[in-house]
Amino acid sequence: MAIAVTVFIAILFFVLFLLIPEPHEKKDSSAPLIQGRAYPSTLSSTDLFHMACSQCHNLPPLTHRDREEWRILVLKMNRKMMQTGKQYLSPEQVDPLIDYIVSQQKSF
Ligand code: HEC
């Protein structure tokens, strides 16, 4: 008898355990990924480089990268700007900024 009660209670706890809801990551789907805002389209690429790229660190030396590598880097940096709520480059500003960087780059 005692063993039956023990087994019953064990099963009961097992079932209750299965009923515990999974912890859910609290995701606020209403929170926008992009918190900041884009720079105005009137700014030149020179201004954009000096303003946007100095928000988190000193301006990088313009060396060592070909155009494709700069493109990947600028897109990565722009993603950081968006994710951290900084002012970021609008899609139309990305290519001219890369052109500017490549034109300023010391030959390598
Ligand atoms: C939101 C902050 C932020 C902004 C704005 C930002 N960066 Fe960065 N940057 C970082 C961080 C963090 C790192 C180091 C980590 C990494 O490389 O991901 C970094 C690293 C770099 C590096 C070194 C990468 C390497 O691989 O050696 C370069 C070059 C660079 N940034 C260029 C830029 C340029 C150009 C801009 C403007 C388009 C810019 N950054 C704007 C945060 C930022």
PDB file of N, CA, C and O in Angstrom, residues 51-103:
ATOM      1  N   MET A  51      31.537  62.792 -38.624  1.00  0.00           N
ATOM      2  CA  MET A  51      30.494  62.769 -37.598  1.00  0.00           C
ATOM      3  C   MET A  51      30.131  61.327 -37.214  1.00  0.00           C
ATOM      4  O   MET A  51      30.139  60.971 -36.043  1.00  0.00           O
ATOM      5  N   ALA A  52      29.806  60.516 -38.228  1.00  0.00           N
ATOM      6  CA  ALA A  52      29.290  59.176 -37.929  1.00  0.00           C
ATOM      7  C   ALA A  52      30.372  58.283 -37.341  1.00  0.00           C
ATOM      8  O   ALA A  52      30.142  57.577 -36.360  1.00  0.00           O
ATOM      9  N   CYS A  53      31.549  58.326 -37.922  1.00  0.00           N
ATOM     10  CA  CYS A  53      32.575  57.345 -37.562  1.00  0.00           C
ATOM     11  C   CYS A  53      33.331  57.725 -36.299  1.00  0.00           C
ATOM     12  O   CYS A  53      34.166  56.960 -35.845  1.00  0.00           O
ATOM     13  N   SER A  54      33.058  58.903 -35.730  1.00  0.00           N
ATOM     14  CA  SER A  54      33.729  59.251 -34.474  1.00  0.00           C
ATOM     15  C   SER A  54      32.780  59.125 -33.290  1.00  0.00           C
ATOM     16  O   SER A  54      33.099  59.570 -32.197  1.00  0.00           O
ATOM     17  N   GLN A  55      31.624  58.552 -33.509  1.00  0.00           N
ATOM     18  CA  GLN A  55      30.652  58.441 -32.406  1.00  0.00           C
ATOM     19  C   GLN A  55      31.112  57.464 -31.335  1.00  0.00           C
ATOM     20  O   GLN A  55      30.747  57.604 -30.176  1.00  0.00           O
ATOM     21  N   CYS A  56      31.888  56.453 -31.725  1.00  0.00           N
ATOM     22  CA  CYS A  56      32.261  55.420 -30.748  1.00  0.00           C
ATOM     23  C   CYS A  56      33.767  55.312 -30.540  1.00  0.00           C
ATOM     24  O   CYS A  56      34.206  54.840 -29.517  1.00  0.00           O
ATOM     25  N   HIS A  57      34.541  55.673 -31.536  1.00  0.00           N
ATOM     26  CA  HIS A  57      35.997  55.548 -31.409  1.00  0.00           C
ATOM     27  C   HIS A  57      36.645  56.632 -32.245  1.00  0.00           C
ATOM     28  O   HIS A  57      35.968  57.319 -33.007  1.00  0.00           O
ATOM     29  N   ASN A  58      37.946  56.785 -32.110  1.00  0.00           N
ATOM     30  CA  ASN A  58      38.659  57.738 -32.953  1.00  0.00           C
ATOM     31  C   ASN A  58      38.502  57.336 -34.415  1.00  0.00           C
ATOM     32  O   ASN A  58      38.284  56.170 -34.724  1.00  0.00           O
ATOM     33  N   LEU A  59      38.645  58.299 -35.298  1.00  0.00           N
ATOM     34  CA  LEU A  59      38.542  57.988 -36.719  1.00  0.00           C
ATOM     35  C   LEU A  59      39.622  56.985 -37.094  1.00  0.00           C
ATOM     36  O   LEU A  59      40.771  57.129 -36.679  1.00  0.00           O
ATOM     37  N   PRO A  60      39.268  55.970 -37.847  1.00  0.00           N
ATOM     38  CA  PRO A  60      40.259  54.950 -38.191  1.00  0.00           C
ATOM     39  C   PRO A  60      41.221  55.477 -39.253  1.00  0.00           C
ATOM     40  O   PRO A  60      40.863  56.329 -40.055  1.00  0.00           O
ATOM     41  N   PRO A  61      42.454  54.979 -39.240  1.00  0.00           N
ATOM     42  CA  PRO A  61      43.358  55.319 -40.342  1.00  0.00           C
ATOM     43  C   PRO A  61      42.843  54.671 -41.628  1.00  0.00           C
ATOM     44  O   PRO A  61      42.366  53.541 -41.600  1.00  0.00           O
ATOM     45  N   LEU A  62      42.913  55.438 -42.717  1.00  0.00           N
ATOM     46  CA  LEU A  62      42.357  54.917 -43.966  1.00  0.00           C
ATOM     47  C   LEU A  62      43.464  54.225 -44.750  1.00  0.00           C
ATOM     48  O   LEU A  62      44.112  54.817 -45.613  1.00  0.00           O
ATOM     49  N   THR A  63      43.690  52.994 -44.411  1.00  0.00           N
ATOM     50  CA  THR A  63      44.728  52.190 -45.058  1.00  0.00           C
ATOM     51  C   THR A  63      44.269  50.737 -45.124  1.00  0.00           C
ATOM     52  O   THR A  63      43.298  50.367 -44.478  1.00  0.00           O
ATOM     53  N   HIS A  64      44.999  49.963 -45.876  1.00  0.00           N
ATOM     54  CA  HIS A  64      44.941  48.495 -45.789  1.00  0.00           C
ATOM     55  C   HIS A  64      43.726  47.795 -46.364  1.00  0.00           C
ATOM     56  O   HIS A  64      43.694  46.578 -46.381  1.00  0.00           O
ATOM     57  N   ARG A  65      42.690  48.515 -46.762  1.00  0.00           N
ATOM     58  CA  ARG A  65      41.490  47.785 -47.201  1.00  0.00           C
ATOM     59  C   ARG A  65      41.143  48.127 -48.639  1.00  0.00           C
ATOM     60  O   ARG A  65      41.291  49.279 -49.055  1.00  0.00           O
ATOM     61  N   ASP A  66      40.668  47.148 -49.370  1.00  0.00           N
ATOM     62  CA  ASP A  66      40.145  47.473 -50.688  1.00  0.00           C
ATOM     63  C   ASP A  66      38.677  47.873 -50.538  1.00  0.00           C
ATOM     64  O   ASP A  66      38.108  47.847 -49.453  1.00  0.00           O
ATOM     65  N   ARG A  67      38.079  48.262 -51.662  1.00  0.00           N
ATOM     66  CA  ARG A  67      36.731  48.826 -51.595  1.00  0.00           C
ATOM     67  C   ARG A  67      35.726  47.859 -50.963  1.00  0.00           C
ATOM     68  O   ARG A  67      34.890  48.250 -50.144  1.00  0.00           O
ATOM     69  N   GLU A  68      35.811  46.603 -51.359  1.00  0.00           N
ATOM     70  CA  GLU A  68      34.875  45.615 -50.834  1.00  0.00           C
ATOM     71  C   GLU A  68      35.019  45.452 -49.320  1.00  0.00           C
ATOM     72  O   GLU A  68      34.033  45.332 -48.594  1.00  0.00           O
ATOM     73  N   GLU A  69      36.269  45.479 -48.856  1.00  0.00           N
ATOM     74  CA  GLU A  69      36.479  45.349 -47.409  1.00  0.00           C
ATOM     75  C   GLU A  69      35.931  46.561 -46.654  1.00  0.00           C
ATOM     76  O   GLU A  69      35.363  46.423 -45.573  1.00  0.00           O
ATOM     77  N   TRP A  70      36.106  47.759 -47.263  1.00  0.00           N
ATOM     78  CA  TRP A  70      35.532  48.956 -46.625  1.00  0.00           C
ATOM     79  C   TRP A  70      34.018  48.880 -46.606  1.00  0.00           C
ATOM     80  O   TRP A  70      33.370  49.267 -45.648  1.00  0.00           O
ATOM     81  N   ARG A  71      33.465  48.335 -47.699  1.00  0.00           N
ATOM     82  CA  ARG A  71      32.000  48.244 -47.772  1.00  0.00           C
ATOM     83  C   ARG A  71      31.471  47.362 -46.637  1.00  0.00           C
ATOM     84  O   ARG A  71      30.533  47.720 -45.933  1.00  0.00           O
ATOM     85  N   ILE A  72      32.101  46.197 -46.467  1.00  0.00           N
ATOM     86  CA  ILE A  72      31.681  45.291 -45.404  1.00  0.00           C
ATOM     87  C   ILE A  72      31.820  45.973 -44.051  1.00  0.00           C
ATOM     88  O   ILE A  72      30.935  45.904 -43.201  1.00  0.00           O
ATOM     89  N   LEU A  73      32.945  46.683 -43.874  1.00  0.00           N
ATOM     90  CA  LEU A  73      33.191  47.325 -42.583  1.00  0.00           C
ATOM     91  C   LEU A  73      32.181  48.448 -42.317  1.00  0.00           C
ATOM     92  O   LEU A  73      31.626  48.551 -41.220  1.00  0.00           O
ATOM     93  N   VAL A  74      31.926  49.279 -43.334  1.00  0.00           N
ATOM     94  CA  VAL A  74      30.994  50.396 -43.128  1.00  0.00           C
ATOM     95  C   VAL A  74      29.589  49.864 -42.820  1.00  0.00           C
ATOM     96  O   VAL A  74      28.899  50.375 -41.926  1.00  0.00           O
ATOM     97  N   LEU A  75      29.197  48.799 -43.512  1.00  0.00           N
ATOM     98  CA  LEU A  75      27.875  48.222 -43.240  1.00  0.00           C
ATOM     99  C   LEU A  75      27.820  47.659 -41.821  1.00  0.00           C
ATOM    100  O   LEU A  75      26.820  47.794 -41.117  1.00  0.00           O
ATOM    101  N   LYS A  76      28.926  47.021 -41.414  1.00  0.00           N
ATOM    102  CA  LYS A  76      28.966  46.479 -40.047  1.00  0.00           C
ATOM    103  C   LYS A  76      28.880  47.601 -39.019  1.00  0.00           C
ATOM    104  O   LYS A  76      28.131  47.516 -38.042  1.00  0.00           O
ATOM    105  N   MET A  77      29.637  48.683 -39.258  1.00  0.00           N
ATOM    106  CA  MET A  77      29.621  49.819 -38.331  1.00  0.00           C
ATOM    107  C   MET A  77      28.237  50.470 -38.314  1.00  0.00           C
ATOM    108  O   MET A  77      27.754  50.891 -37.275  1.00  0.00           O
ATOM    109  N   ASN A  78      27.615  50.535 -39.480  1.00  0.00           N
ATOM    110  CA  ASN A  78      26.297  51.157 -39.540  1.00  0.00           C
ATOM    111  C   ASN A  78      25.277  50.331 -38.749  1.00  0.00           C
ATOM    112  O   ASN A  78      24.387  50.877 -38.111  1.00  0.00           O
ATOM    113  N   ARG A  79      25.444  49.015 -38.804  1.00  0.00           N
ATOM    114  CA  ARG A  79      24.553  48.160 -38.024  1.00  0.00           C
ATOM    115  C   ARG A  79      24.737  48.428 -36.522  1.00  0.00           C
ATOM    116  O   ARG A  79      23.766  48.508 -35.775  1.00  0.00           O
ATOM    117  N   LYS A  80      25.995  48.610 -36.131  1.00  0.00           N
ATOM    118  CA  LYS A  80      26.251  48.941 -34.723  1.00  0.00           C
ATOM    119  C   LYS A  80      25.573  50.258 -34.354  1.00  0.00           C
ATOM    120  O   LYS A  80      25.020  50.398 -33.270  1.00  0.00           O
ATOM    121  N   MET A  81      25.672  51.235 -35.259  1.00  0.00           N
ATOM    122  CA  MET A  81      25.050  52.544 -34.976  1.00  0.00           C
ATOM    123  C   MET A  81      23.554  52.378 -34.751  1.00  0.00           C
ATOM    124  O   MET A  81      22.986  52.953 -33.831  1.00  0.00           O
ATOM    125  N   MET A  82      22.924  51.577 -35.613  1.00  0.00           N
ATOM    126  CA  MET A  82      21.478  51.383 -35.472  1.00  0.00           C
ATOM    127  C   MET A  82      21.152  50.666 -34.171  1.00  0.00           C
ATOM    128  O   MET A  82      20.233  51.034 -33.452  1.00  0.00           O
ATOM    129  N   GLN A  83      21.943  49.631 -33.873  1.00  0.00           N
ATOM    130  CA  GLN A  83      21.620  48.809 -32.707  1.00  0.00           C
ATOM    131  C   GLN A  83      21.875  49.532 -31.401  1.00  0.00           C
ATOM    132  O   GLN A  83      21.295  49.185 -30.377  1.00  0.00           O
ATOM    133  N   THR A  84      22.785  50.521 -31.407  1.00  0.00           N
ATOM    134  CA  THR A  84      23.089  51.208 -30.155  1.00  0.00           C
ATOM    135  C   THR A  84      22.388  52.553 -30.068  1.00  0.00           C
ATOM    136  O   THR A  84      22.664  53.338 -29.155  1.00  0.00           O
ATOM    137  N   GLY A  85      21.500  52.811 -31.016  1.00  0.00           N
ATOM    138  CA  GLY A  85      20.718  54.039 -30.933  1.00  0.00           C
ATOM    139  C   GLY A  85      21.479  55.292 -31.326  1.00  0.00           C
ATOM    140  O   GLY A  85      21.067  56.393 -31.008  1.00  0.00           O
ATOM    141  N   LYS A  86      22.605  55.112 -32.015  1.00  0.00           N
ATOM    142  CA  LYS A  86      23.348  56.275 -32.499  1.00  0.00           C
ATOM    143  C   LYS A  86      22.712  56.749 -33.802  1.00  0.00           C
ATOM    144  O   LYS A  86      21.879  56.084 -34.392  1.00  0.00           O
ATOM    145  N   GLN A  87      23.159  57.929 -34.229  1.00  0.00           N
ATOM    146  CA  GLN A  87      22.721  58.367 -35.544  1.00  0.00           C
ATOM    147  C   GLN A  87      23.436  57.523 -36.587  1.00  0.00           C
ATOM    148  O   GLN A  87      24.612  57.200 -36.431  1.00  0.00           O
ATOM    149  N   TYR A  88      22.730  57.133 -37.630  1.00  0.00           N
ATOM    150  CA  TYR A  88      23.298  56.182 -38.582  1.00  0.00           C
ATOM    151  C   TYR A  88      23.172  56.697 -40.009  1.00  0.00           C
ATOM    152  O   TYR A  88      22.513  57.708 -40.279  1.00  0.00           O
ATOM    153  N   LEU A  89      23.837  55.994 -40.923  1.00  0.00           N
ATOM    154  CA  LEU A  89      23.829  56.370 -42.333  1.00  0.00           C
ATOM    155  C   LEU A  89      22.565  55.830 -42.996  1.00  0.00           C
ATOM    156  O   LEU A  89      22.179  54.689 -42.766  1.00  0.00           O
ATOM    157  N   SER A  90      21.944  56.652 -43.800  1.00  0.00           N
ATOM    158  CA  SER A  90      20.818  56.145 -44.589  1.00  0.00           C
ATOM    159  C   SER A  90      21.402  55.311 -45.732  1.00  0.00           C
ATOM    160  O   SER A  90      22.578  55.464 -46.083  1.00  0.00           O
ATOM    161  N   PRO A  91      20.615  54.417 -46.336  1.00  0.00           N
ATOM    162  CA  PRO A  91      21.147  53.548 -47.395  1.00  0.00           C
ATOM    163  C   PRO A  91      21.803  54.327 -48.534  1.00  0.00           C
ATOM    164  O   PRO A  91      22.801  53.876 -49.087  1.00  0.00           O
ATOM    165  N   GLU A  92      21.289  55.532 -48.839  1.00  0.00           N
ATOM    166  CA  GLU A  92      21.861  56.311 -49.940  1.00  0.00           C
ATOM    167  C   GLU A  92      23.210  56.911 -49.567  1.00  0.00           C
ATOM    168  O   GLU A  92      23.959  57.343 -50.437  1.00  0.00           O
ATOM    169  N   GLN A  93      23.514  56.979 -48.281  1.00  0.00           N
ATOM    170  CA  GLN A  93      24.771  57.613 -47.857  1.00  0.00           C
ATOM    171  C   GLN A  93      25.929  56.627 -47.798  1.00  0.00           C
ATOM    172  O   GLN A  93      27.082  57.034 -47.717  1.00  0.00           O
ATOM    173  N   VAL A  94      25.605  55.335 -47.850  1.00  0.00           N
ATOM    174  CA  VAL A  94      26.648  54.328 -47.645  1.00  0.00           C
ATOM    175  C   VAL A  94      27.662  54.332 -48.796  1.00  0.00           C
ATOM    176  O   VAL A  94      28.864  54.466 -48.575  1.00  0.00           O
ATOM    177  N   ASP A  95      27.191  54.230 -50.029  1.00  0.00           N
ATOM    178  CA  ASP A  95      28.114  54.141 -51.161  1.00  0.00           C
ATOM    179  C   ASP A  95      28.984  55.389 -51.329  1.00  0.00           C
ATOM    180  O   ASP A  95      30.202  55.271 -51.503  1.00  0.00           O
ATOM    181  N   PRO A  96      28.371  56.598 -51.269  1.00  0.00           N
ATOM    182  CA  PRO A  96      29.236  57.789 -51.356  1.00  0.00           C
ATOM    183  C   PRO A  96      30.287  57.836 -50.248  1.00  0.00           C
ATOM    184  O   PRO A  96      31.419  58.276 -50.493  1.00  0.00           O
ATOM    185  N   LEU A  97      29.923  57.380 -49.052  1.00  0.00           N
ATOM    186  CA  LEU A  97      30.911  57.390 -47.964  1.00  0.00           C
ATOM    187  C   LEU A  97      32.054  56.423 -48.270  1.00  0.00           C
ATOM    188  O   LEU A  97      33.224  56.746 -48.021  1.00  0.00           O
ATOM    189  N   ILE A  98      31.724  55.261 -48.821  1.00  0.00           N
ATOM    190  CA  ILE A  98      32.782  54.314 -49.180  1.00  0.00           C
ATOM    191  C   ILE A  98      33.682  54.934 -50.260  1.00  0.00           C
ATOM    192  O   ILE A  98      34.910  54.828 -50.186  1.00  0.00           O
ATOM    193  N   ASP A  99      33.056  55.598 -51.240  1.00  0.00           N
ATOM    194  CA  ASP A  99      33.848  56.282 -52.273  1.00  0.00           C
ATOM    195  C   ASP A  99      34.807  57.283 -51.634  1.00  0.00           C
ATOM    196  O   ASP A  99      35.983  57.362 -52.001  1.00  0.00           O
ATOM    197  N   TYR A 100      34.283  58.038 -50.672  1.00  0.00           N
ATOM    198  CA  TYR A 100      35.111  59.034 -49.995  1.00  0.00           C
ATOM    199  C   TYR A 100      36.284  58.366 -49.283  1.00  0.00           C
ATOM    200  O   TYR A 100      37.430  58.785 -49.421  1.00  0.00           O
ATOM    201  N   ILE A 101      35.984  57.309 -48.543  1.00  0.00           N
ATOM    202  CA  ILE A 101      37.047  56.616 -47.802  1.00  0.00           C
ATOM    203  C   ILE A 101      38.116  56.097 -48.756  1.00  0.00           C
ATOM    204  O   ILE A 101      39.313  56.300 -48.545  1.00  0.00           O
ATOM    205  N   VAL A 102      37.685  55.460 -49.833  1.00  0.00           N
ATOM    206  CA  VAL A 102      38.646  54.897 -50.786  1.00  0.00           C
ATOM    207  C   VAL A 102      39.466  56.019 -51.424  1.00  0.00           C
ATOM    208  O   VAL A 102      40.679  55.885 -51.618  1.00  0.00           O
ATOM    209  N   SER A 103      38.831  57.160 -51.712  1.00  0.00           N
ATOM    210  CA  SER A 103      39.555  58.261 -52.349  1.00  0.00           C
ATOM    211  C   SER A 103      40.582  58.883 -51.400  1.00  0.00           C
ATOM    212  O   SER A 103      41.575  59.457 -51.843  1.00  0.00           O
TER     213      SER A 103
END
